[in-house]
Short mmCIF file of C-alpha atoms in Angstrom, two decimals:
data_model
loop_
_atom_site.label_atom_id
_atom_site.label_comp_id
_atom_site.label_asym_id
_atom_site.label_seq_id
_atom_site.Cartn_x
_atom_site.Cartn_y
_atom_site.Cartn_z
CA MET A 24 9.96 25.61 -16.46
CA SER A 25 7.79 27.49 -14.45
CA LEU A 26 4.14 28.06 -15.47
CA PRO A 27 2.40 31.70 -15.51
CA SER A 28 1.03 32.95 -12.03
CA ILE A 29 -2.27 33.07 -13.64
CA VAL A 30 -2.29 29.32 -13.35
CA ARG A 31 -0.74 29.22 -10.14
CA THR A 32 -3.42 31.11 -8.58
CA ASN A 33 -6.12 29.36 -10.85
CA THR A 34 -5.11 26.03 -9.61
CA ALA A 35 -5.23 26.94 -6.04
CA GLU A 36 -8.55 28.38 -6.35
CA LEU A 37 -10.60 26.04 -8.39
CA TYR A 38 -9.36 23.28 -5.64
CA ASP A 39 -10.62 26.06 -2.99
CA ALA A 40 -14.20 26.42 -5.27
CA TYR A 41 -14.49 23.31 -6.66
CA VAL A 42 -13.03 20.53 -5.09
CA MET A 43 -14.20 18.78 -1.80
CA LYS A 44 -12.92 19.29 1.30
CA ASN A 45 -12.30 15.88 2.69
CA TYR A 46 -8.92 16.41 2.11
CA ALA A 47 -6.42 19.09 3.55
CA ARG A 48 -5.79 21.56 1.65
CA PRO A 49 -2.78 20.86 -0.55
CA ALA A 50 0.40 22.52 -0.17
CA LEU A 51 1.88 22.31 -3.72
CA THR A 52 0.25 22.52 -7.21
CA LEU A 53 2.66 19.84 -8.70
CA VAL A 54 2.83 19.49 -12.59
CA ARG A 55 5.46 17.41 -13.99
CA GLY A 56 7.49 14.15 -12.99
CA GLN A 57 10.91 12.80 -13.94
CA GLY A 58 12.00 9.60 -11.66
CA VAL A 59 12.71 10.22 -8.55
CA SER A 60 11.79 13.81 -8.86
CA VAL A 61 8.92 16.26 -9.18
CA TRP A 62 8.44 20.16 -9.79
CA ASP A 63 5.99 22.42 -8.69
CA ASP A 64 4.19 25.49 -10.74
CA THR A 65 6.95 27.76 -9.52
CA GLY A 66 9.66 25.36 -11.21
CA LYS A 67 11.05 24.09 -7.72
CA GLU A 68 12.27 20.84 -7.99
CA TYR A 69 11.85 18.39 -5.28
CA LEU A 70 13.07 14.39 -4.36
CA ASP A 71 9.94 12.31 -4.27
CA PHE A 72 9.78 9.63 -1.71
CA THR A 73 5.99 10.02 -1.13
CA SER A 74 5.79 8.07 -4.20
CA GLY A 75 1.90 8.79 -4.68
CA VAL A 76 2.20 7.20 -1.10
CA ALA A 77 3.73 4.33 -2.43
CA VAL A 78 2.02 4.34 -5.84
CA ALA A 79 4.54 5.26 -8.36
CA ALA A 80 6.77 2.11 -8.24
CA LEU A 81 8.63 3.21 -11.37
CA GLY A 82 8.87 6.93 -10.16
CA HIS A 83 7.66 9.42 -12.75
CA CYS A 84 6.79 8.72 -16.73
CA HIS A 85 9.47 6.02 -16.75
CA PRO A 86 10.33 5.35 -20.46
CA VAL A 87 9.03 1.64 -20.49
CA TRP A 88 5.56 2.25 -18.40
CA VAL A 89 4.40 5.79 -20.97
CA GLU A 90 5.53 3.79 -24.11
CA ALA A 91 3.02 0.70 -22.89
CA ILE A 92 0.03 2.69 -21.68
CA ARG A 93 0.62 4.67 -25.34
CA ARG A 94 0.69 2.01 -27.59
CA GLN A 95 -2.07 0.13 -25.05
CA ALA A 96 -4.08 3.30 -25.61
CA GLY A 97 -3.92 2.93 -29.53
CA GLU A 98 -5.34 -0.47 -29.51
CA LEU A 99 -7.72 -1.13 -26.87
CA ILE A 100 -8.82 0.36 -23.35
CA HIS A 101 -12.17 -0.85 -21.89
CA VAL A 102 -13.71 -4.01 -22.84
CA SER A 103 -15.57 -5.22 -19.56
CA ASN A 104 -15.14 -8.49 -18.08
CA LEU A 105 -18.01 -9.30 -20.09
CA PHE A 106 -15.26 -10.76 -22.97
CA ARG A 107 -11.75 -12.13 -22.06
CA HIS A 108 -8.53 -10.03 -23.67
CA PRO A 109 -4.79 -11.24 -23.19
CA ASN A 110 -3.45 -8.75 -20.78
CA GLN A 111 -5.46 -9.85 -18.12
CA GLY A 112 -4.76 -13.48 -18.52
CA GLU A 113 -0.78 -13.10 -18.56
CA LEU A 114 -1.05 -10.95 -15.82
CA ALA A 115 -2.78 -12.97 -13.90
CA ARG A 116 -0.53 -15.96 -14.58
CA ARG A 117 2.43 -13.43 -13.31
CA ILE A 118 0.53 -12.36 -10.45
CA VAL A 119 -0.53 -16.33 -9.77
CA GLN A 120 3.93 -16.75 -10.47
CA HIS A 121 4.90 -14.94 -7.41
CA ALA A 122 2.05 -15.66 -4.85
CA GLY A 123 1.38 -19.13 -5.32
CA PRO A 124 -1.32 -21.54 -7.07
CA GLY A 125 -4.24 -19.81 -7.25
CA ARG A 126 -6.52 -17.49 -9.03
CA VAL A 127 -6.61 -13.37 -9.18
CA PHE A 128 -9.91 -10.75 -9.20
CA PHE A 129 -8.78 -7.19 -10.67
CA CYS A 130 -10.05 -4.39 -9.04
CA ASN A 131 -9.35 -1.17 -9.09
CA SER A 132 -7.82 0.47 -5.47
CA GLY A 133 -6.52 -0.81 -2.15
CA ALA A 134 -10.38 -0.10 -0.71
CA GLU A 135 -12.00 -2.51 -3.38
CA ALA A 136 -9.38 -5.30 -2.87
CA ASN A 137 -9.97 -5.48 0.97
CA GLU A 138 -13.68 -4.97 0.77
CA GLY A 139 -13.45 -8.10 -1.58
CA LEU A 140 -11.14 -10.30 1.05
CA ILE A 141 -13.55 -9.12 3.66
CA LYS A 142 -17.00 -10.70 0.98
CA LEU A 143 -14.61 -14.19 0.55
CA ALA A 144 -14.40 -14.45 4.59
CA ARG A 145 -17.81 -13.86 4.28
CA LEU A 146 -18.33 -17.04 2.39
CA HIS A 147 -15.13 -18.56 3.70
CA GLY A 148 -17.23 -18.33 7.10
CA MET A 149 -20.81 -20.12 5.31
CA LYS A 150 -19.42 -22.64 3.79
CA LYS A 151 -17.91 -23.83 7.25
CA ALA A 152 -20.70 -22.98 9.54
CA GLY A 153 -23.27 -24.99 6.94
CA GLU A 154 -25.44 -21.62 7.24
CA GLU A 155 -25.53 -17.71 6.02
CA GLY A 156 -24.79 -15.38 9.30
CA LYS A 157 -22.99 -17.10 11.40
CA CYS A 158 -19.51 -17.20 11.30
CA ILE A 159 -18.80 -14.31 10.65
CA LYS A 160 -16.51 -12.82 12.41
CA ILE A 161 -12.98 -11.75 11.06
CA ILE A 162 -10.17 -10.58 13.51
CA CYS A 163 -8.15 -7.56 12.42
CA ALA A 164 -5.56 -6.04 14.47
CA LYS A 165 -5.59 -2.53 16.52
CA ASN A 166 -3.59 0.88 14.60
CA ALA A 167 -5.05 -0.76 11.24
CA PHE A 168 -6.29 0.82 7.68
CA HIS A 169 -7.96 -0.76 5.58
CA GLY A 170 -9.52 1.46 3.53
CA ARG A 171 -12.60 3.79 3.70
CA THR A 172 -15.79 1.98 2.27
CA PHE A 173 -18.00 0.86 4.62
CA GLY A 174 -16.52 -2.68 4.75
CA GLY A 175 -12.62 -1.08 5.34
CA MET A 176 -13.47 1.48 8.04
CA SER A 177 -15.12 -1.85 9.70
CA ALA A 178 -12.22 -3.24 9.90
CA THR A 179 -10.06 0.42 10.41
CA PRO A 180 -10.36 1.08 14.61
CA GLN A 181 -9.37 4.17 14.20
CA GLU A 182 -12.06 7.10 15.91
CA LYS A 183 -11.18 9.60 12.56
CA ILE A 184 -12.15 6.87 10.47
CA GLN A 185 -15.16 5.84 11.73
CA LYS A 186 -16.71 8.55 13.19
CA GLY A 187 -19.24 10.17 12.08
CA PHE A 188 -20.61 6.82 9.83
CA ARG A 189 -21.77 4.29 12.76
CA PRO A 190 -23.03 1.65 12.85
CA LEU A 191 -20.58 -0.06 10.75
CA VAL A 192 -20.46 -3.42 8.98
CA PRO A 193 -20.75 -6.11 12.77
CA GLY A 194 -18.47 -8.77 12.90
CA PHE A 195 -15.09 -7.51 13.53
CA ALA A 196 -12.75 -7.39 16.69
CA PHE A 197 -8.98 -6.26 17.19
CA GLY A 198 -6.10 -7.72 19.21
CA GLU A 199 -2.66 -6.28 19.03
CA ILE A 200 -0.17 -6.49 16.16
CA ASN A 201 2.81 -8.76 17.05
CA HIS A 202 0.72 -10.16 20.45
CA LEU A 203 -0.11 -13.37 19.25
CA GLN A 204 -2.30 -14.60 22.67
CA SER A 205 -4.83 -11.20 22.15
CA PHE A 206 -5.73 -12.84 18.79
CA VAL A 207 -5.88 -16.34 20.09
CA ASP A 208 -7.79 -15.00 22.91
CA LEU A 209 -10.75 -13.49 20.08
CA VAL A 210 -10.69 -17.05 18.22
CA ASP A 211 -14.40 -19.05 18.79
CA ALA A 212 -16.91 -21.21 16.70
CA ASP A 213 -17.85 -17.56 14.85
CA THR A 214 -14.83 -16.62 13.66
CA ALA A 215 -14.01 -16.84 9.99
CA ALA A 216 -11.01 -14.94 9.20
CA ILE A 217 -7.81 -12.93 10.41
CA PHE A 218 -6.69 -10.11 8.10
CA VAL A 219 -4.00 -7.93 8.97
CA GLU A 220 -1.67 -5.37 7.20
CA THR A 221 1.90 -7.01 6.84
CA VAL A 222 3.55 -3.83 7.81
CA GLN A 223 0.97 -1.32 8.66
CA GLY A 224 1.53 1.65 6.86
CA GLU A 225 -0.92 4.35 7.48
CA GLY A 226 -0.60 3.07 11.38
CA GLY A 227 3.36 4.17 11.64
CA VAL A 228 5.14 1.77 9.09
CA ASN A 229 5.31 -0.81 12.25
CA PRO A 230 5.73 -5.23 10.88
CA CYS A 231 4.79 -7.99 11.87
CA THR A 232 7.12 -10.00 12.93
CA ASP A 233 7.80 -13.77 11.97
CA GLU A 234 6.95 -15.36 14.54
CA PHE A 235 3.61 -13.39 14.87
CA LEU A 236 2.92 -14.28 11.40
CA TRP A 237 3.90 -18.26 11.94
CA GLY A 238 1.72 -17.90 15.45
CA LEU A 239 -1.43 -16.41 12.91
CA ARG A 240 -0.78 -19.13 10.65
CA GLN A 241 -0.96 -22.00 12.86
CA LEU A 242 -3.94 -20.42 14.39
CA CYS A 243 -5.75 -20.40 11.36
CA ASP A 244 -5.02 -23.79 10.42
CA GLN A 245 -5.84 -24.87 14.17
CA HIS A 246 -9.17 -23.61 13.68
CA ASN A 247 -9.97 -23.58 9.68
CA LEU A 248 -9.32 -19.38 9.53
CA LEU A 249 -8.72 -17.74 6.53
CA LEU A 250 -5.32 -15.47 6.70
CA MET A 251 -5.69 -12.76 4.95
CA LEU A 252 -3.13 -10.40 3.81
CA ASP A 253 -3.74 -6.37 3.64
CA GLU A 254 -0.49 -5.73 0.86
CA VAL A 255 -2.12 -3.07 -0.36
CA GLN A 256 0.77 -0.59 0.31
CA CYS A 257 4.27 -2.82 1.52
CA GLY A 258 3.35 -5.58 -1.01
CA LEU A 259 4.64 -5.45 -4.89
CA GLY A 260 8.23 -4.40 -3.92
CA ARG A 261 8.22 -2.10 -1.42
CA THR A 262 9.98 -4.29 1.74
CA GLY A 263 11.95 -5.72 -0.78
CA THR A 264 10.57 -8.98 -1.58
CA PHE A 265 7.57 -9.39 -4.20
CA TYR A 266 4.89 -9.56 -1.17
CA ALA A 267 6.42 -8.43 2.26
CA PHE A 268 4.62 -12.10 3.86
CA GLN A 269 6.96 -14.10 2.04
CA ALA A 270 10.35 -12.48 3.84
CA SER A 271 8.71 -14.48 6.55
CA GLY A 272 8.11 -17.49 4.46
CA ILE A 273 4.77 -17.84 5.54
CA ARG A 274 2.08 -19.06 3.24
CA ALA A 275 -1.45 -16.74 3.34
CA ASP A 276 -4.77 -17.83 1.69
CA ALA A 277 -5.75 -15.44 0.05
CA VAL A 278 -3.72 -11.26 -0.32
CA GLY A 279 -5.12 -7.60 -0.83
CA MET A 280 -2.91 -5.44 -3.19
CA ALA A 281 -3.19 -2.12 -5.15
CA LYS A 282 -1.09 1.06 -5.51
CA GLY A 283 2.41 0.20 -6.73
CA ILE A 284 1.26 -2.80 -9.15
CA ALA A 285 0.20 -0.60 -11.99
CA GLY A 286 2.65 1.90 -11.35
CA GLY A 287 0.04 4.48 -10.66
CA TYR A 288 -2.45 3.60 -13.25
CA PRO A 289 -5.83 3.10 -10.63
CA MET A 290 -5.72 -1.41 -10.28
CA GLY A 291 -5.91 -3.91 -7.08
CA ALA A 292 -6.16 -7.00 -7.15
CA ILE A 293 -6.61 -9.84 -4.74
CA TRP A 294 -5.12 -13.44 -5.46
CA THR A 295 -6.31 -16.70 -3.72
CA ALA A 296 -4.92 -19.81 -2.79
CA GLU A 297 -6.68 -22.56 -4.95
CA LYS A 298 -8.34 -23.91 -2.10
CA HIS A 299 -9.83 -21.02 -1.73
CA ALA A 300 -10.44 -20.15 -5.11
CA GLU A 301 -13.94 -21.45 -5.86
CA LEU A 302 -15.67 -19.60 -3.14
CA PHE A 303 -16.36 -16.82 -5.58
CA THR A 304 -18.68 -18.36 -8.35
CA PRO A 305 -20.49 -16.28 -11.07
CA GLY A 306 -22.21 -13.41 -9.64
CA THR A 307 -20.72 -13.52 -6.18
CA HIS A 308 -18.08 -10.30 -7.39
CA GLY A 309 -17.48 -8.75 -10.50
CA SER A 310 -16.14 -4.67 -11.28
CA THR A 311 -17.34 -2.60 -14.32
CA PHE A 312 -13.18 -1.49 -14.47
CA GLY A 313 -11.33 -3.75 -12.86
CA GLY A 314 -8.55 -5.91 -14.83
CA THR A 315 -9.11 -3.31 -18.43
CA PRO A 316 -6.42 -4.07 -21.34
CA LEU A 317 -4.50 -0.72 -20.32
CA ALA A 318 -4.36 -1.56 -16.60
CA CYS A 319 -3.08 -4.51 -16.94
CA ALA A 320 -0.60 -2.88 -19.58
CA ALA A 321 0.42 -0.74 -16.90
CA ALA A 322 1.09 -3.05 -14.79
CA LEU A 323 2.72 -5.82 -16.86
CA ALA A 324 5.37 -3.03 -17.75
CA VAL A 325 5.87 -2.16 -13.58
CA LEU A 326 6.60 -6.29 -13.60
CA ASP A 327 8.68 -6.17 -16.75
CA VAL A 328 11.00 -2.96 -15.16
CA MET A 329 11.20 -4.64 -11.66
CA GLU A 330 12.45 -7.78 -13.59
CA ARG A 331 14.61 -6.17 -15.32
CA GLU A 332 16.76 -3.88 -13.32
CA ASN A 333 16.14 -6.52 -10.70
CA LEU A 334 14.27 -4.34 -8.19
CA LEU A 335 14.02 -6.31 -5.18
CA GLU A 336 17.60 -7.18 -5.02
CA LYS A 337 18.37 -3.56 -5.12
CA VAL A 338 15.34 -2.26 -2.33
CA ARG A 339 16.57 -5.44 -0.07
CA THR A 340 20.38 -4.22 0.17
CA LEU A 341 19.93 -0.47 -0.71
CA GLY A 342 17.12 -0.24 1.81
CA SER A 343 18.96 -2.37 4.77
CA ALA A 344 21.90 0.03 4.38
CA TRP A 345 19.75 3.03 3.70
CA LYS A 346 17.82 1.71 7.33
CA THR A 347 21.84 1.91 9.06
CA GLU A 348 22.20 5.06 7.89
CA LEU A 349 18.66 6.35 9.39
CA GLU A 350 19.17 4.42 12.94
CA LYS A 351 22.29 6.81 13.20
CA LEU A 352 19.62 9.62 13.75
CA ILE A 353 18.78 8.55 17.21
CA THR A 354 21.87 8.82 18.31
CA ASP A 355 23.12 12.51 16.78
CA PHE A 356 19.26 13.95 17.32
CA PRO A 357 17.74 11.79 20.49
CA LYS A 358 15.37 15.21 21.32
CA HIS A 359 13.90 14.41 17.46
CA VAL A 360 14.17 10.57 16.69
CA ARG A 361 12.70 7.75 18.57
CA ALA A 362 12.80 4.72 16.37
CA VAL A 363 13.33 4.13 12.71
CA THR A 364 10.80 1.22 11.51
CA GLY A 365 10.03 -0.49 8.15
CA ARG A 366 12.21 -2.73 6.11
CA GLY A 367 13.47 -1.87 1.98
CA TYR A 368 12.16 1.21 0.67
CA MET A 369 9.07 1.15 3.79
CA LEU A 370 10.87 3.07 6.34
CA GLY A 371 9.36 5.49 9.46
CA LEU A 372 10.83 8.27 11.27
CA ALA A 373 9.34 7.81 14.94
CA MET A 374 9.59 11.04 16.35
CA HIS A 375 9.05 12.31 20.15
CA GLY A 376 6.43 15.30 18.56
CA ASP A 377 4.36 15.96 15.79
CA PRO A 378 5.91 15.51 12.23
CA ALA A 379 3.98 18.54 10.87
CA PRO A 380 7.36 20.84 11.39
CA TYR A 381 9.45 17.97 10.23
CA LEU A 382 7.33 17.24 7.22
CA ALA A 383 7.31 21.46 6.48
CA ALA A 384 10.78 22.08 7.21
CA LEU A 385 11.77 18.84 4.77
CA ARG A 386 9.13 19.76 1.75
CA GLU A 387 11.20 23.70 2.04
CA ALA A 388 14.29 21.90 1.77
CA GLY A 389 13.02 20.20 -1.27
CA LEU A 390 12.10 16.47 0.39
CA LEU A 391 8.17 15.26 0.39
CA ALA A 392 7.11 12.85 2.70
CA PRO A 393 3.74 12.03 4.12
CA SER A 394 3.04 11.47 7.91
CA ALA A 395 1.82 8.54 9.51
CA GLY A 396 0.80 6.86 13.04
CA GLY A 397 0.51 10.28 14.23
CA ASN A 398 4.34 9.81 14.91
CA THR A 399 5.84 9.01 11.70
CA ILE A 400 7.64 10.18 8.83
CA ARG A 401 7.13 7.94 6.27
CA LEU A 402 9.75 7.49 4.15
CA LEU A 403 8.00 5.42 0.81
CA PRO A 404 10.86 6.61 -2.07
CA PRO A 405 10.50 4.95 -5.74
CA LEU A 406 11.76 1.59 -6.37
CA ILE A 407 14.00 2.94 -8.76
CA ALA A 408 15.87 5.11 -5.99
CA THR A 409 19.44 4.84 -6.54
CA LYS A 410 22.21 4.71 -3.23
CA ALA A 411 22.73 8.51 -4.38
CA ASP A 412 18.90 9.49 -4.22
CA LEU A 413 18.76 7.90 -0.70
CA ASP A 414 21.88 9.62 0.25
CA ARG A 415 20.54 12.90 -0.45
CA ALA A 416 17.01 12.14 1.55
CA THR A 417 19.15 11.33 4.15
CA ALA A 418 21.28 14.78 3.71
CA LEU A 419 18.07 16.63 3.42
CA ILE A 420 16.72 15.11 6.88
CA ARG A 421 19.97 15.94 8.83
CA GLY A 422 19.68 19.07 7.63
CA VAL A 423 16.40 19.75 8.78
CA LEU A 424 16.67 18.41 12.11
CA ALA A 425 20.38 19.89 13.04
CA ALA A 426 18.08 23.44 12.74
CA GLN A 427 15.40 22.15 14.84
CA LYS A 428 15.83 23.66 18.54
#
């Protein structure tokens, strides 16, 4: 059902007049979603492989998720962390079940989760050195993206992110992803932690190899460093395991998560291994809205559906077959597609040129997807996407590539 033209006009005009210009002008006005589809204000349907940038893990308006939100909204929405409530305790328990022995801190976004990890590294460095301000170095990866807060920007070595905001937070150094020696060379007595995305998202869908992650684990053990993993985009089932790092079999010291954890309701979290969980003591960190009854109800609904519908196995199996199909595009369209990266439902089509024209053509054809890393089309379907949904997306991509000159 399309909306009156005045609504369409007013929405664009309201954005132009009143919304901050920190985003590029949106191409569409979306008004409704169901499952893997969204509709714009003209009534046109799109296959949504943006998923709110890996947020809508259960797609749009999943009945279990909707009912959980409605029920909790009528019972208890917010109490602050001055008081306990059942949902937060249960959600923490279930996250620990997946991550391993440890404790959980709840916040509202990936940027906040990463800021918390940076603070954790500072506390570990102070404990390691015996004094504050000495052991503060955090080694991150080039091409990383850890957020737009000051700590997150400082850990993100991209000019487009940092420009205009210097001086940044000191203490960050950068090695090459999957080049262990470049990290080894940066470690010194003042190093507190290594902090990487298990799969770089905004940087172009670049996974850490198993060998690289094992090397980082050994390096951290050797020098008493925290191995902190940013799983904001790649975690919570998106690559076919609950956390992406679990496919390698390594052990993390701390993990940041957000995006898909609550299926579209704002939430972030940090899991910290038991050995380091006591670094945060009362008053050292906090969040007014972190882990509210409503947010936790949404997250518990996501976990319920993931387990009930066996979504991890589904993403592993279907994602692997889908990647094989997409890799055929490299041979069939060698002038356009250079590589296919990632795993599960977090894949990237690395193009030979600017992905913007392809993304516009895909949008016109009825497929929504974001870019990454300057030359990559990112494919982030909801975890509920079926083989038919993936096949439909592949067919649309093929059609667009075939039409290119």
